[in-house]
Coordinates of C-alpha atoms in Angstrom, one line a residue:
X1 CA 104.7 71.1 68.7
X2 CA 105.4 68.7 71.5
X3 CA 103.1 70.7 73.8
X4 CA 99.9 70.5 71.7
X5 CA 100.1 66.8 72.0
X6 CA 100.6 66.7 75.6
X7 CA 97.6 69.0 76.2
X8 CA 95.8 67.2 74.3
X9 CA 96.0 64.2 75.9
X10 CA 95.7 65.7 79.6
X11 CA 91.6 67.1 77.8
X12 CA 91.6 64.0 77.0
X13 CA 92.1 61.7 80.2
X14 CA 89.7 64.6 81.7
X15 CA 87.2 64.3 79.0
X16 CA 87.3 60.5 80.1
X17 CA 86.8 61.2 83.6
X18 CA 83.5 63.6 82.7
X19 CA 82.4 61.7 80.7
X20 CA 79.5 60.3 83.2
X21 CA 78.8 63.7 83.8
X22 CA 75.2 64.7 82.7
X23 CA 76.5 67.9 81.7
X24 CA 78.4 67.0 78.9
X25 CA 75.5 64.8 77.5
X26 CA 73.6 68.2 77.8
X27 CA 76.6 70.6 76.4
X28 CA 76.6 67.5 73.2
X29 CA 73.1 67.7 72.9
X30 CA 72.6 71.5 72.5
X31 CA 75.3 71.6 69.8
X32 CA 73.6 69.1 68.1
X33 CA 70.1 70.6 68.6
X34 CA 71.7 74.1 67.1
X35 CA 73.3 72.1 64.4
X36 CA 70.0 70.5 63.3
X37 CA 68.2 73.9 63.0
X38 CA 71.0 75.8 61.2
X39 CA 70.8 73.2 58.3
X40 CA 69.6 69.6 57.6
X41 CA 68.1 67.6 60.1
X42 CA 69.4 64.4 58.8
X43 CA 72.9 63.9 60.2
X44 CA 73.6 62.6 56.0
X45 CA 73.2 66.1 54.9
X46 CA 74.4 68.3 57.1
X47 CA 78.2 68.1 57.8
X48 CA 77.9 70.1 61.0
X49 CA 75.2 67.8 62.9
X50 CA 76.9 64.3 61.7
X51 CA 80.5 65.2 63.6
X52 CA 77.9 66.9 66.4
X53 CA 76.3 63.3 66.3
X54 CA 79.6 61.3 65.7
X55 CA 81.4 63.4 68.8
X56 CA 78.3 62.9 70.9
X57 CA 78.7 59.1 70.5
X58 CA 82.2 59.3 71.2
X59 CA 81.1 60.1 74.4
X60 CA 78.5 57.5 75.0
X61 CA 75.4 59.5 75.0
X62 CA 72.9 57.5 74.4
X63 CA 70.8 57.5 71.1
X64 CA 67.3 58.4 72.2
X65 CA 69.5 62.0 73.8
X66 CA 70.7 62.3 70.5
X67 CA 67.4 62.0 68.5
X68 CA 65.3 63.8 71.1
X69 CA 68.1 66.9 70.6
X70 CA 67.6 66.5 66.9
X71 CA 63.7 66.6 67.3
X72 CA 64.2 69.7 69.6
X73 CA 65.3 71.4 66.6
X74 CA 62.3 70.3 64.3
X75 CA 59.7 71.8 66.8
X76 CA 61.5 75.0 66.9
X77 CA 64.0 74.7 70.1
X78 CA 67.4 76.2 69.5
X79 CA 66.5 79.5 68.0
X80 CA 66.9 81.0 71.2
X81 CA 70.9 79.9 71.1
X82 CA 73.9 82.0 70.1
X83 CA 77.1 81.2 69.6
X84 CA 79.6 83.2 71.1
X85 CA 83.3 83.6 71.0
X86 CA 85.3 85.0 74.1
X87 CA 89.3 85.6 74.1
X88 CA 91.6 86.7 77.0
X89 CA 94.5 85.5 78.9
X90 CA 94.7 83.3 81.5
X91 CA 97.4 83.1 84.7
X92 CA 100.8 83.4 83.1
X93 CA 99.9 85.4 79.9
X94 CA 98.8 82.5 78.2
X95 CA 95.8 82.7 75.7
X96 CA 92.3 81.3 76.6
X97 CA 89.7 80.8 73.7
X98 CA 86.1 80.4 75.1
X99 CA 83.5 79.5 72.7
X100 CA 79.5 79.7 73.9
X101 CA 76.5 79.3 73.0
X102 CA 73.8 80.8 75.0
X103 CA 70.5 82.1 75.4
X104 CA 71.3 84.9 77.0
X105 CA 74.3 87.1 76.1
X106 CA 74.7 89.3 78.9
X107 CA 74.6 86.4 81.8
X108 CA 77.3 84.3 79.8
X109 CA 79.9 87.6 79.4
X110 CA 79.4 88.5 82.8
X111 CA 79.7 84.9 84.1
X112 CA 82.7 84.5 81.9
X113 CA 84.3 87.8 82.7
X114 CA 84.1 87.2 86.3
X115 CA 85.5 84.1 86.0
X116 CA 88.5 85.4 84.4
X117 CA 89.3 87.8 87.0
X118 CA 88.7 85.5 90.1
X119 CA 91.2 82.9 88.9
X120 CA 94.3 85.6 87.5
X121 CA 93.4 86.2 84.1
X122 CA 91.5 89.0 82.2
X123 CA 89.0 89.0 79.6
X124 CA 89.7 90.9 75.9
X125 CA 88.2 92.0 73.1
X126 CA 87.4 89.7 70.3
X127 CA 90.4 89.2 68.3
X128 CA 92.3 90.0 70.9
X129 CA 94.2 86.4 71.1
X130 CA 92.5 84.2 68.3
X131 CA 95.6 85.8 65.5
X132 CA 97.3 82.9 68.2
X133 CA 95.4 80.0 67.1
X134 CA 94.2 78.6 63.8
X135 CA 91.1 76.7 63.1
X136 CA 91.4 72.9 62.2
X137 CA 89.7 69.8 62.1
X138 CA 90.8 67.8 65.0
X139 CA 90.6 63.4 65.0
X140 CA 92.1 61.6 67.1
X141 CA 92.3 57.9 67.6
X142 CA 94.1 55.5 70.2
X143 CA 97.6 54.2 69.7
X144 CA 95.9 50.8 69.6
X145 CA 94.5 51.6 66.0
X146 CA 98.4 51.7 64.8
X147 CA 102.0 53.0 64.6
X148 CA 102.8 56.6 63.9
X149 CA 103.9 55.5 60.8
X150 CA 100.4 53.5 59.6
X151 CA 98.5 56.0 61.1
X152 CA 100.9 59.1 58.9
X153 CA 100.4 56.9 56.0
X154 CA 96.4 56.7 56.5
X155 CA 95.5 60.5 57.3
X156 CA 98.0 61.9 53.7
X157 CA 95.6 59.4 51.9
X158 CA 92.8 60.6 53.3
X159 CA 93.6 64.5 52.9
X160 CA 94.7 66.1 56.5
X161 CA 97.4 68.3 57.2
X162 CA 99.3 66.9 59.9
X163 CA 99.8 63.9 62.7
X164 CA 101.0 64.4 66.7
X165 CA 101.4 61.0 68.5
X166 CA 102.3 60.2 71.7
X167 CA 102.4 57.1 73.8
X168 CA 98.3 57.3 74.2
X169 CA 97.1 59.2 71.3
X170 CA 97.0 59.9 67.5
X171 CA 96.1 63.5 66.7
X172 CA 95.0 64.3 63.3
X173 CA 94.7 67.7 62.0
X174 CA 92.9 68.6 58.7
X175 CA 92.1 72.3 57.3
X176 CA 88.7 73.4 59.2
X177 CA 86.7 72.5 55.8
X178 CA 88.0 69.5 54.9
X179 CA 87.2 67.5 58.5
X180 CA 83.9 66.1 57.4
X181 CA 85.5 64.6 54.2
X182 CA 89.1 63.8 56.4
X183 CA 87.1 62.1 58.8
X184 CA 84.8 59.9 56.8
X185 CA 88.0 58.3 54.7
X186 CA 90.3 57.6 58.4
X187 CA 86.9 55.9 59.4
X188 CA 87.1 53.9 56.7
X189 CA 90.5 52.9 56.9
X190 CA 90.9 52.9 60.7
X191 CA 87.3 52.8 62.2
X192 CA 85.7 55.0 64.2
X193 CA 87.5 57.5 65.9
X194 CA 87.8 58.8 69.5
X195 CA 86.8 62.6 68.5
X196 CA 86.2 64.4 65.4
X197 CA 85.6 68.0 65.9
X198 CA 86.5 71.7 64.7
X199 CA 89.4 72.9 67.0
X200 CA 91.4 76.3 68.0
X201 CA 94.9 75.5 67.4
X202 CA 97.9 77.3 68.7
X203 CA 100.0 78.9 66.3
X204 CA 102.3 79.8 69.2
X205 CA 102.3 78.4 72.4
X206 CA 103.1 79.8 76.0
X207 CA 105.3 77.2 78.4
X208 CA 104.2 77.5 81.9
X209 CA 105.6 76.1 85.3
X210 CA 103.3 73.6 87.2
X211 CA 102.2 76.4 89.7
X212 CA 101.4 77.9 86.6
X213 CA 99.6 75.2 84.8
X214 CA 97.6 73.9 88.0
X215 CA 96.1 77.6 87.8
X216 CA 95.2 78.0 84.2
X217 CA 93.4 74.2 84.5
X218 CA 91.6 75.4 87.6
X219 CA 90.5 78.5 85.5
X220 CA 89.6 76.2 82.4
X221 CA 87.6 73.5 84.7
X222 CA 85.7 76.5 86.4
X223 CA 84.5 78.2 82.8
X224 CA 83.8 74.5 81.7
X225 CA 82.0 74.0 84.3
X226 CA 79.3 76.4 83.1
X227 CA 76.2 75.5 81.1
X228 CA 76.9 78.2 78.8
X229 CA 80.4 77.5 77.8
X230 CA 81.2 74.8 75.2
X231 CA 84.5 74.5 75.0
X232 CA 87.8 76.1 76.2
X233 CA 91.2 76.4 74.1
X234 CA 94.7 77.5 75.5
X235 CA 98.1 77.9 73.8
X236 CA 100.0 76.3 77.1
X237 CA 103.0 74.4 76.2
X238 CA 104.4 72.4 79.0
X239 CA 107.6 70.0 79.5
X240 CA 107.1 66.4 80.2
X241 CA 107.3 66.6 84.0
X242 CA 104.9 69.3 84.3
X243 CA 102.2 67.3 82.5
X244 CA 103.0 64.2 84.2
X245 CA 102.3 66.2 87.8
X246 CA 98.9 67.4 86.3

């Protein structure tokens, strides 16, 4: 399980370091446009916009983004998106979850296909990896917020699954359903939390060399790099000297 944390926290040094980048504001404020029109507009009613919202101001996008993506949705914007899932492998066999939302079907598989195959992986059929992973509610907080031990004691109370910590983060997992509930109690007992969002999670995991690694991250930074793509999952499990080359 090791591996899960550590990959974790290398997203999330690189989510820091995008996190000026206009393209995420725009990637946050799309999901939170599509949210908005697939249920409530008000962030209080609909589970799916408020961690949408909550994630988005996470990453510091401003408020007037976020209210002009919910407004977006009122006038009719965001009927046009749809949300895709792509699975294949990556270099070294390992699995690669890509999950889209798009406006036009046919650019975003051939974009993503292509991708695949230029950086030593191949593209599947659905299903073809996701029996790998398992979907789960993801928080995860700074070790500043608490020991393992506190921070154990808070998420059983306030219904997840399971805790990973390292020496920079606190991981929480909760089943995919119960993350709007999960999340809501560990805000009120540890404040607000770094990211809250639904997750692919390994079931098994893949250890790769740093050769190997450096490859599947240029493949994962290329895909993410694309308007279309939201996010990107892999099962890569590496020791702690590959991650601390990375």
């Amino acid at each position: 399980m090791a591996g899960h944390s550590k990959w974790a926290n290398i997203q999330h040094r690189k989510g820091r370091q995008d996190a000026a980048r206009s393209k995420l504001f725009s990637k946050l404020s799309k999901e939170i446009t599509v949210a908005a029109k697939m249920g409530d507009p008000d962030p209080e009613k609909n589970p799916r916009l408020r961690l949408a919202v909550k994630e988005a101001k996470s990453q510091s996008v401003p408020k007037d983004v976020i209210d002009r993506a919910i407004k977006k949705s009122v006038a009719g914007d965001g009927d046009e998106y749809e949300e895709i899932r792509y699975e294949g492998y990556g270099p070294g066999g390992v699995a690669v979850i890509v999950e889209a939302m798009t406006d036009n079907r046919n650019r975003t598989a051939s974009t993503v296909r292509s991708t695949f195959s230029k950086h030593g992986g191949n593209l599947g059929e659905t299903g073809s990896v996701g029996f790998m992973f398992e979907r789960k509610g993801e928080i995860t907080y700074p070790t500043s917020v608490g020991d393992e031990d506190a921070v154990m004691e808070a998420a059983i109370e306030a219904g997840a699954e399971d805790v990973e910590s390292d020496e920079e983060l606190h991981v929480i997992y909760t089943a995919d359903t119960d993350l709007n509930d999960v999340s809501n109690a560990l805000e009120a007992a540890l404040g607000e939390s770094e990211h809250t969002k639904l997750v692919w999670k390994p079931t098994t995991t893949t250890e790769l060399d740093l050769e190997g690694a450096q490859k599947l991250m240029r493949l994962i930074e290329v895909l993410e790099d694309d308007d279309d793509v939201q996010r990107v999952t892999a099962n890569m499990e590496i020791s702690d000297e590959v991650a601390a080359e990375l």
